[in-house]
Coordinates of N, CA and C in Angstrom, one line a residue:
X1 N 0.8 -1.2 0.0 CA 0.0 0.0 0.0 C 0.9 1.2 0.0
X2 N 0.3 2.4 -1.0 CA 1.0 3.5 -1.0 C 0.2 4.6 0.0
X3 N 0.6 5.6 0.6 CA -0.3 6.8 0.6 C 0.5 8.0 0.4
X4 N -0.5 8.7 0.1 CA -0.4 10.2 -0.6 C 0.2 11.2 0.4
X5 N -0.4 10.7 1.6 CA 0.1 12.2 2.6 C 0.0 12.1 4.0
X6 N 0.7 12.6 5.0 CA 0.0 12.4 6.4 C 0.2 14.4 6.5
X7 N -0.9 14.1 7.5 CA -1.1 15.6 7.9 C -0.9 15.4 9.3
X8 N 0.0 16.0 9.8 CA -0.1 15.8 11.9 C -0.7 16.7 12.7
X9 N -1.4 18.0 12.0 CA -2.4 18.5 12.9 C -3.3 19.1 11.9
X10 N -4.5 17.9 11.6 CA -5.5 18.6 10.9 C -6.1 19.1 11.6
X11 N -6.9 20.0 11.4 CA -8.3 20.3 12.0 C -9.7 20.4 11.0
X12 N -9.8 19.7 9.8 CA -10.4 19.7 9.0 C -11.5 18.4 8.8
X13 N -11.0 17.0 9.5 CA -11.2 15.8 9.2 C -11.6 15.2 9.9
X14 N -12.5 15.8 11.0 CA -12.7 15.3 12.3 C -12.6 16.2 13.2
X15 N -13.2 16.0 14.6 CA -13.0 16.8 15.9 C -11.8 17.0 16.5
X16 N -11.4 17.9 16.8 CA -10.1 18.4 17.3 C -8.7 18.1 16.3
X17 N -7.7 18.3 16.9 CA -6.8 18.3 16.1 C -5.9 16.7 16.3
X18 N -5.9 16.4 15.0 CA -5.5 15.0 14.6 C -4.5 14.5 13.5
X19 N -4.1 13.4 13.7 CA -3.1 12.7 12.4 C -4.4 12.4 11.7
X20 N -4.0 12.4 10.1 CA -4.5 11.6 9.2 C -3.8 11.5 8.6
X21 N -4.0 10.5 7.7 CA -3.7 9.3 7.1 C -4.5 9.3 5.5
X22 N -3.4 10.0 4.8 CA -4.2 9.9 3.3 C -3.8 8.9 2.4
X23 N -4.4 7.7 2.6 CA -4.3 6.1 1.7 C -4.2 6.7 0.3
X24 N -3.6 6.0 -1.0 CA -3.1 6.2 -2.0 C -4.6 4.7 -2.7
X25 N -5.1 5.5 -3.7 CA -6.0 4.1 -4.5 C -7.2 4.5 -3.9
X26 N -8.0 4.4 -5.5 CA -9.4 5.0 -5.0 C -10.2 4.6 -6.3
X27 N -10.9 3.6 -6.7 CA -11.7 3.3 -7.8 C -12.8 4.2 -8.0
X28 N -14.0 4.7 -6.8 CA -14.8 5.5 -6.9 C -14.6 6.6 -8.0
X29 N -13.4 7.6 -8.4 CA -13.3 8.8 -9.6 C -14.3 9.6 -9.2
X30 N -15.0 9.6 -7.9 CA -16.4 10.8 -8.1 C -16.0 12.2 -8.6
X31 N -17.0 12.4 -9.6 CA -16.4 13.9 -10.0 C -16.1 14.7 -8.8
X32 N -15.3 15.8 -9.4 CA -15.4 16.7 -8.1 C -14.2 16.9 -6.8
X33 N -13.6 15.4 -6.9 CA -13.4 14.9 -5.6 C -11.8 15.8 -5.2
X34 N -11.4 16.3 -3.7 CA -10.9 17.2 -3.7 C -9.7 16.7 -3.8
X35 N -9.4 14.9 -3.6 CA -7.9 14.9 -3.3 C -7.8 13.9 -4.8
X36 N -8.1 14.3 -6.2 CA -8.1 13.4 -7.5 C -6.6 12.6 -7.2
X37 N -5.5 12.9 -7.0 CA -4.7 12.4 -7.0 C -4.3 11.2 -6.6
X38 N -4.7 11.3 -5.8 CA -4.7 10.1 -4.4 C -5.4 8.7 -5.3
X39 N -6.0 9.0 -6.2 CA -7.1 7.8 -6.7 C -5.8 6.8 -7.4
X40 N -4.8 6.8 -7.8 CA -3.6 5.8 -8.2 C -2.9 5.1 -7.1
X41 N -3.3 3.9 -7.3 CA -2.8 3.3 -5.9 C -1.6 3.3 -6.2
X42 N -0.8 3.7 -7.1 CA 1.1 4.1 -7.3 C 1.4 5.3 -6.6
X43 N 0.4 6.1 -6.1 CA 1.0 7.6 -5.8 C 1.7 7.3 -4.7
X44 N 2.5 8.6 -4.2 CA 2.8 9.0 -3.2 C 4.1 7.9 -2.7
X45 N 4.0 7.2 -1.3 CA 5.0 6.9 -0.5 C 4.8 5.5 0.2
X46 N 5.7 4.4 0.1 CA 5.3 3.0 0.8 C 4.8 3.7 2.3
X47 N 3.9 2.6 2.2 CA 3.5 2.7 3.7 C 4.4 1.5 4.7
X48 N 5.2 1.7 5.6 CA 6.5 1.0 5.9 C 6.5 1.1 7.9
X49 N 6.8 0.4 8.1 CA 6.6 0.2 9.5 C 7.5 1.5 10.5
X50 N 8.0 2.0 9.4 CA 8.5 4.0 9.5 C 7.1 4.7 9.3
X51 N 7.0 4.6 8.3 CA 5.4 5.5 8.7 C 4.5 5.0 10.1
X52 N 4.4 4.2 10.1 CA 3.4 3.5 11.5 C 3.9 4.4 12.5
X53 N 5.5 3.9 13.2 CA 5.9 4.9 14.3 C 5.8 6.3 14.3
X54 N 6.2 6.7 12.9 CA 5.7 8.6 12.8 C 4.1 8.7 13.3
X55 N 3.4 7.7 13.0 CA 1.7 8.0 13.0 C 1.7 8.0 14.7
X56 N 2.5 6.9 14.8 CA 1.8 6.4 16.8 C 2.7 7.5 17.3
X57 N 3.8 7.9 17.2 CA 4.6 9.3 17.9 C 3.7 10.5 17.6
X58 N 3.3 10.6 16.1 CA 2.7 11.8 16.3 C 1.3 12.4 17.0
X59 N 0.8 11.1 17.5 CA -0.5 11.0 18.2 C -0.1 11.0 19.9
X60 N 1.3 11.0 20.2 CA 1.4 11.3 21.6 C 0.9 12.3 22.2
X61 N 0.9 13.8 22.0 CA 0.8 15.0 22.4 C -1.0 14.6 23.1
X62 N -1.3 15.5 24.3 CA -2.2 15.3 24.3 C -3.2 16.0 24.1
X63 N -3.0 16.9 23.4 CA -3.7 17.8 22.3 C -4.5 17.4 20.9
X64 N -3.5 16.0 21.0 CA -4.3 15.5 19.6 C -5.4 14.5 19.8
X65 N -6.3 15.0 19.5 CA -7.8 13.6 19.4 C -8.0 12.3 18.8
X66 N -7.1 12.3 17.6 CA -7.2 10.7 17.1 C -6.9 10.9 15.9
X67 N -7.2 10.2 15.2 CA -6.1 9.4 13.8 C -7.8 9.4 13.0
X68 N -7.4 9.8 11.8 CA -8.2 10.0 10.6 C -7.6 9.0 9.3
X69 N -8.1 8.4 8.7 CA -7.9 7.5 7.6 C -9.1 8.0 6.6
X70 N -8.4 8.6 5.8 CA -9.1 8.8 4.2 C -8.3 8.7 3.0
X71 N -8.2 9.6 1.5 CA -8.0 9.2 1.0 C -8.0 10.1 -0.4
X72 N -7.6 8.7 -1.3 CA -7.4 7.7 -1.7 C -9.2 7.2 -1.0
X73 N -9.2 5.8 -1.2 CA -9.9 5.0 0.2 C -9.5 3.8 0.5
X74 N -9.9 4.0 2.0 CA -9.3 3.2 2.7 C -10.3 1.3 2.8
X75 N -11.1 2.2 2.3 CA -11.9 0.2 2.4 C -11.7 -0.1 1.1
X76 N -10.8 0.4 -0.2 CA -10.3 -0.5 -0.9 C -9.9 -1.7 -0.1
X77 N -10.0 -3.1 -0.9 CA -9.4 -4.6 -0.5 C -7.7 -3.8 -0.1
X78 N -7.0 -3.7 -1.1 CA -5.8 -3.7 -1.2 C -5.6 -2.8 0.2
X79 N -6.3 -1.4 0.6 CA -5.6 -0.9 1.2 C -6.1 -1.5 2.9
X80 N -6.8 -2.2 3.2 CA -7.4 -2.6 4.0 C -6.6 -3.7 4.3
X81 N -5.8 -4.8 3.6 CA -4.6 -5.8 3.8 C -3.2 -4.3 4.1
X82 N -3.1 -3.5 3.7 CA -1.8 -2.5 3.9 C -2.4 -1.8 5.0
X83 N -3.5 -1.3 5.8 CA -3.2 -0.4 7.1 C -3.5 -1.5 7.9
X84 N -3.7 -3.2 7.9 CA -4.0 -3.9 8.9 C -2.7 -4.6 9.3
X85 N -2.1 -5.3 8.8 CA -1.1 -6.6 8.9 C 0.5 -5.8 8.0
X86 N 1.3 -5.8 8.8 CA 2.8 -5.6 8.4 C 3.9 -6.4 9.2
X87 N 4.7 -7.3 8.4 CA 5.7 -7.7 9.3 C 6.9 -7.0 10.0
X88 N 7.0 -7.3 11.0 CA 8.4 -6.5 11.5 C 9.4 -7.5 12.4
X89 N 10.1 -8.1 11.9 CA 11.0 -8.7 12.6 C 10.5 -9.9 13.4
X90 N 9.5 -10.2 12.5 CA 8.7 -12.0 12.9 C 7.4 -11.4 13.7
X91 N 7.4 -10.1 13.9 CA 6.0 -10.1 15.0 C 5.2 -9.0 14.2
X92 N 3.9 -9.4 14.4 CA 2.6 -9.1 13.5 C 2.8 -7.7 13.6
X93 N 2.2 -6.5 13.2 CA 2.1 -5.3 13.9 C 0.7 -4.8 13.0
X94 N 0.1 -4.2 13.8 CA -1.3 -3.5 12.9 C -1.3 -2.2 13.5
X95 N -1.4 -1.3 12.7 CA -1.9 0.3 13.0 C -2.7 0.4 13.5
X96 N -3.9 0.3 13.0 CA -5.2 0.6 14.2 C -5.0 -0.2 15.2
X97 N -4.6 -1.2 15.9 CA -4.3 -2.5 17.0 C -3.6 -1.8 18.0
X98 N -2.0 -1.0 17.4 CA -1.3 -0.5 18.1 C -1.9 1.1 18.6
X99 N -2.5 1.8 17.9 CA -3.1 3.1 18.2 C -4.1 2.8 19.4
X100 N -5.1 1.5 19.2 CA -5.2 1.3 20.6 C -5.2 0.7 21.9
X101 N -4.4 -0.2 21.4 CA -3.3 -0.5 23.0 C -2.6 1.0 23.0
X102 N -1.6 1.6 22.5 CA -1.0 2.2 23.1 C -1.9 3.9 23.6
X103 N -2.8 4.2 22.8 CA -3.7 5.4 23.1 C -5.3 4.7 23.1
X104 N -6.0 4.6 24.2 CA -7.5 3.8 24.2 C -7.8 5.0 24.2
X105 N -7.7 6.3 24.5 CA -8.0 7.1 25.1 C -8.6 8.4 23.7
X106 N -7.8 8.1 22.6 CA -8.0 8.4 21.1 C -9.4 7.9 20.6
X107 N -10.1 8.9 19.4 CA -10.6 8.0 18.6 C -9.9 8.3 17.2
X108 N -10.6 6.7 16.4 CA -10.2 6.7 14.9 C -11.5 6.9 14.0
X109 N -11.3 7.8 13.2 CA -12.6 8.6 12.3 C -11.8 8.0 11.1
X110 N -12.9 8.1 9.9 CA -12.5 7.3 8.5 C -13.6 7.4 7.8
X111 N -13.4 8.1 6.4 CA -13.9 8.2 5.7 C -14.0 7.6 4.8
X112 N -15.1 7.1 3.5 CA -15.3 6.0 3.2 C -16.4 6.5 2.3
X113 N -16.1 6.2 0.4 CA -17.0 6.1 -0.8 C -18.5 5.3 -0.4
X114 N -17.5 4.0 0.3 CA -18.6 2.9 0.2 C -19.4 3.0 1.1
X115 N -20.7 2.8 1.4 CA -21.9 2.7 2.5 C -22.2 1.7 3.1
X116 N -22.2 2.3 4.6 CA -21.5 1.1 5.6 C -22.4 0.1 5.8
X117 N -23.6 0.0 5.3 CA -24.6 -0.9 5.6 C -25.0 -1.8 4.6
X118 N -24.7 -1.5 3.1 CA -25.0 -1.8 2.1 C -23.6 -2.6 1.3
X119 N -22.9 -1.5 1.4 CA -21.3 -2.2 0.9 C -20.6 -2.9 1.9
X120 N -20.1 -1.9 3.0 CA -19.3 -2.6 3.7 C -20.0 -3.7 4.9
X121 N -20.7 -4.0 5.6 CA -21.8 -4.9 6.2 C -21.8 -5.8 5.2
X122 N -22.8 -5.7 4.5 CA -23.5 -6.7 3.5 C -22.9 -7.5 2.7
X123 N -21.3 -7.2 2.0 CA -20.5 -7.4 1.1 C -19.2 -7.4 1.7
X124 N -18.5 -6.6 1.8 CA -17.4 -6.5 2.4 C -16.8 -7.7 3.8
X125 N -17.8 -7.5 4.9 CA -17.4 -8.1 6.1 C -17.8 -9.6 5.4
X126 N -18.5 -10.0 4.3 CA -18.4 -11.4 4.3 C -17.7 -12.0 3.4
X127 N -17.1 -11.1 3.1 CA -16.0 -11.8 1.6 C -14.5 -11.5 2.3
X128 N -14.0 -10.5 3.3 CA -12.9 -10.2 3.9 C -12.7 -10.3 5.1
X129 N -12.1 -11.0 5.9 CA -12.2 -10.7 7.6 C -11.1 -9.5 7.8
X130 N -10.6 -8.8 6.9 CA -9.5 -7.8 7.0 C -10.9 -6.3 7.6
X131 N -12.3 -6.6 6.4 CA -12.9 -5.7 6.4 C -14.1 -5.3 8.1
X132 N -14.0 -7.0 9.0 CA -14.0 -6.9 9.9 C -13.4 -5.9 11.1
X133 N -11.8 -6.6 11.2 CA -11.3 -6.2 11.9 C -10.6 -4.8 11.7
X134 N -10.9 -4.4 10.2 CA -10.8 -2.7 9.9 C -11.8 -1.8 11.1
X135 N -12.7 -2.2 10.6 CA -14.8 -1.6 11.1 C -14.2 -2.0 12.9
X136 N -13.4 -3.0 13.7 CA -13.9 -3.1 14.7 C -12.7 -1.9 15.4
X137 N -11.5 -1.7 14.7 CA -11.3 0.0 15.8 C -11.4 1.1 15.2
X138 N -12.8 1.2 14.6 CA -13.3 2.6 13.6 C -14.1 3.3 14.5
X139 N -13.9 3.7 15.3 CA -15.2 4.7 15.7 C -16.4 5.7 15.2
X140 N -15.6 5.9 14.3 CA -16.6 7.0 13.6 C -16.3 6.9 12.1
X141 N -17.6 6.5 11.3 CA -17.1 6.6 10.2 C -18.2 7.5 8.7
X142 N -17.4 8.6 7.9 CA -18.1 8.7 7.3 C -18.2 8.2 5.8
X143 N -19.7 8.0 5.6 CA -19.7 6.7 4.2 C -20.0 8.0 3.0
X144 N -20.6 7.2 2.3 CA -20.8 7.3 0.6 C -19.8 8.6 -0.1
X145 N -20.4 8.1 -1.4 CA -19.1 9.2 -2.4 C -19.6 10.4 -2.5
X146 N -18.6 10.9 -2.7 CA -18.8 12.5 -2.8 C -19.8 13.2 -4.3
X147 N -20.8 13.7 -4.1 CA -21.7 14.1 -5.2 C -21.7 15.5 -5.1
X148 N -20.7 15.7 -6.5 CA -20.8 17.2 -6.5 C -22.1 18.0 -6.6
X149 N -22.8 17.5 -6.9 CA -24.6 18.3 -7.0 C -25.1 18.2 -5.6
X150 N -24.9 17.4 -4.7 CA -25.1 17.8 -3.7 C -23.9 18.3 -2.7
X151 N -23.5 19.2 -2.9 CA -21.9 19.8 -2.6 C -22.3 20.7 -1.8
X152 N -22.2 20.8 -0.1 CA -22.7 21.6 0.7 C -21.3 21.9 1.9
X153 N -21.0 23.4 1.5 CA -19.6 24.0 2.4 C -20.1 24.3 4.1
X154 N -21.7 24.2 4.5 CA -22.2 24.3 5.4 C -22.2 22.6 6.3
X155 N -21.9 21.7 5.9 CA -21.3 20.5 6.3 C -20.3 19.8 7.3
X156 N -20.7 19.7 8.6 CA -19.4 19.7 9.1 C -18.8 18.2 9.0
X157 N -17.9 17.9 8.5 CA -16.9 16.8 8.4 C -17.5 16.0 7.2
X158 N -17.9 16.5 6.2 CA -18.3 16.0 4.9 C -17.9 16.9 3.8
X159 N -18.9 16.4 2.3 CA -18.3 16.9 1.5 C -20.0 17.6 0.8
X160 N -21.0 16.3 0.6 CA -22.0 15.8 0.0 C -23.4 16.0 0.9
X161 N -24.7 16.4 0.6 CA -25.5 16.0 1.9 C -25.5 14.6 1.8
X162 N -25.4 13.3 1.3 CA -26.0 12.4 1.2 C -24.8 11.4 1.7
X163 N -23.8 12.0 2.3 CA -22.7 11.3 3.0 C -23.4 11.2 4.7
X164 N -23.4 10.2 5.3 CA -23.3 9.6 6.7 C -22.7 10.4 7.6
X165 N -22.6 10.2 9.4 CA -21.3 10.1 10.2 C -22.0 9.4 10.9
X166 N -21.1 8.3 11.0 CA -22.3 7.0 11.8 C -21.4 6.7 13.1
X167 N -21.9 6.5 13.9 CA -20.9 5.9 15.0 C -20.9 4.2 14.9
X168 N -19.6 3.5 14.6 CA -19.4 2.3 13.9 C -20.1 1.2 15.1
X169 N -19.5 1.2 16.2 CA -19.4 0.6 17.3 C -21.0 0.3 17.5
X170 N -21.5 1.5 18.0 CA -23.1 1.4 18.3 C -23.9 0.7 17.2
X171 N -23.7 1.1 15.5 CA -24.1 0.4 14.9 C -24.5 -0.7 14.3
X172 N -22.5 -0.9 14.9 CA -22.6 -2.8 14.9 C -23.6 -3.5 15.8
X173 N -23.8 -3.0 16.9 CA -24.2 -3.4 18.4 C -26.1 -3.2 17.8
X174 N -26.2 -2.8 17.2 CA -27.3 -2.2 17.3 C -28.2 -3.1 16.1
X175 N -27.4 -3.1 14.8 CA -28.0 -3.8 13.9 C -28.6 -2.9 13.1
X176 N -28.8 -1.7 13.6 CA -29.2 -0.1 12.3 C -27.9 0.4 12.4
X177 N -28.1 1.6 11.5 CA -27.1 2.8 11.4 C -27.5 3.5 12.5
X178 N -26.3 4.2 13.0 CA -26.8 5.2 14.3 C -25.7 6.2 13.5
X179 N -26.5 7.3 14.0 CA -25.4 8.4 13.1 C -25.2 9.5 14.2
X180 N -23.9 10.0 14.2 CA -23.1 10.9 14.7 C -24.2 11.8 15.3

């Protein structure tokens, strides 16, 4: 897995100020969309067990709220095997796993073309157990693609009216969507 960019103190992508994580590879093409570049899963920079520790150091301060994963996107198959499982010296290591053992106290927000009830539920969690254990330290996630005709700057943490912010956890638990 490649990505395009980390930012270490957004304030754009979520609540308070945070790491994100801009994944490289994006089949969606929604017109409009603000990061086009990112859609080449060649762009940008290996994702390498060096970036992991920049992510988990940069999330020490306690000023920062939590870790953002967008994109590119991140529930591509491909990038969903690259921010879960990396070898390091015979022992497993996962990003989201390590973010929380080492910060419980963080959340992880993630944005997301596909719709969490329809795509990733329905299709996704039963064809991948990567797409499982992505969804189980997601806290907050927002779904569907960006529609430029419904393009609303009055939006907080979207792009689209017809994008989500669902709280993942409760909605697993729940069996509906529960939304932010």
């Amino acid at each position: 897995m490649n990505y395009a960019e980390i930012k270490y103190c957004d304030v754009a992508n979520g609540p308070g100020v945070r790491t994100s994580l801009f994944v490289s590879g994006c089949s969606h093409h929604c017109p409009g969309c603000f990061n086009e570049i990112a859609w080449d899963f060649n762009y940008g920079k290996p994702f390498t067990q060096d970036t992991i520790d920049s992510i988990i150091e940069s999330l020490k301060p306690d000023y920062i709220q939590g870790l953002t994963l967008l994109g590119g996107e991140p529930f591509e198959y491909s990038n969903q095997k690259g921010l879960l499982p990396l070898v390091r010296q015979e022992v497993l290591v996962h990003l989201l796993k390590k973010i929380r053992e080492t910060y419980p106290q963080k959340d992880i927000w993630c944005f997301t073309g596909f719709l969490f009830d329809k795509d990733i539920i329905e299709n996704m969690c039963k064809r991948w157990k990567e797409t499982n254990e992505l969804l189980s330290y997601i806290d907050v996630l927002v779904d569907g693609r960006f529609v430029e005709e419904l393009k609303n700057l009055n939006l907080k943490f979207k792009g689209s009216e017809n994008q989500r912010t669902i709280l993942v956890n409760e909605s697993l638990k729940s069996g509906n969507v529960i939304l932010y």
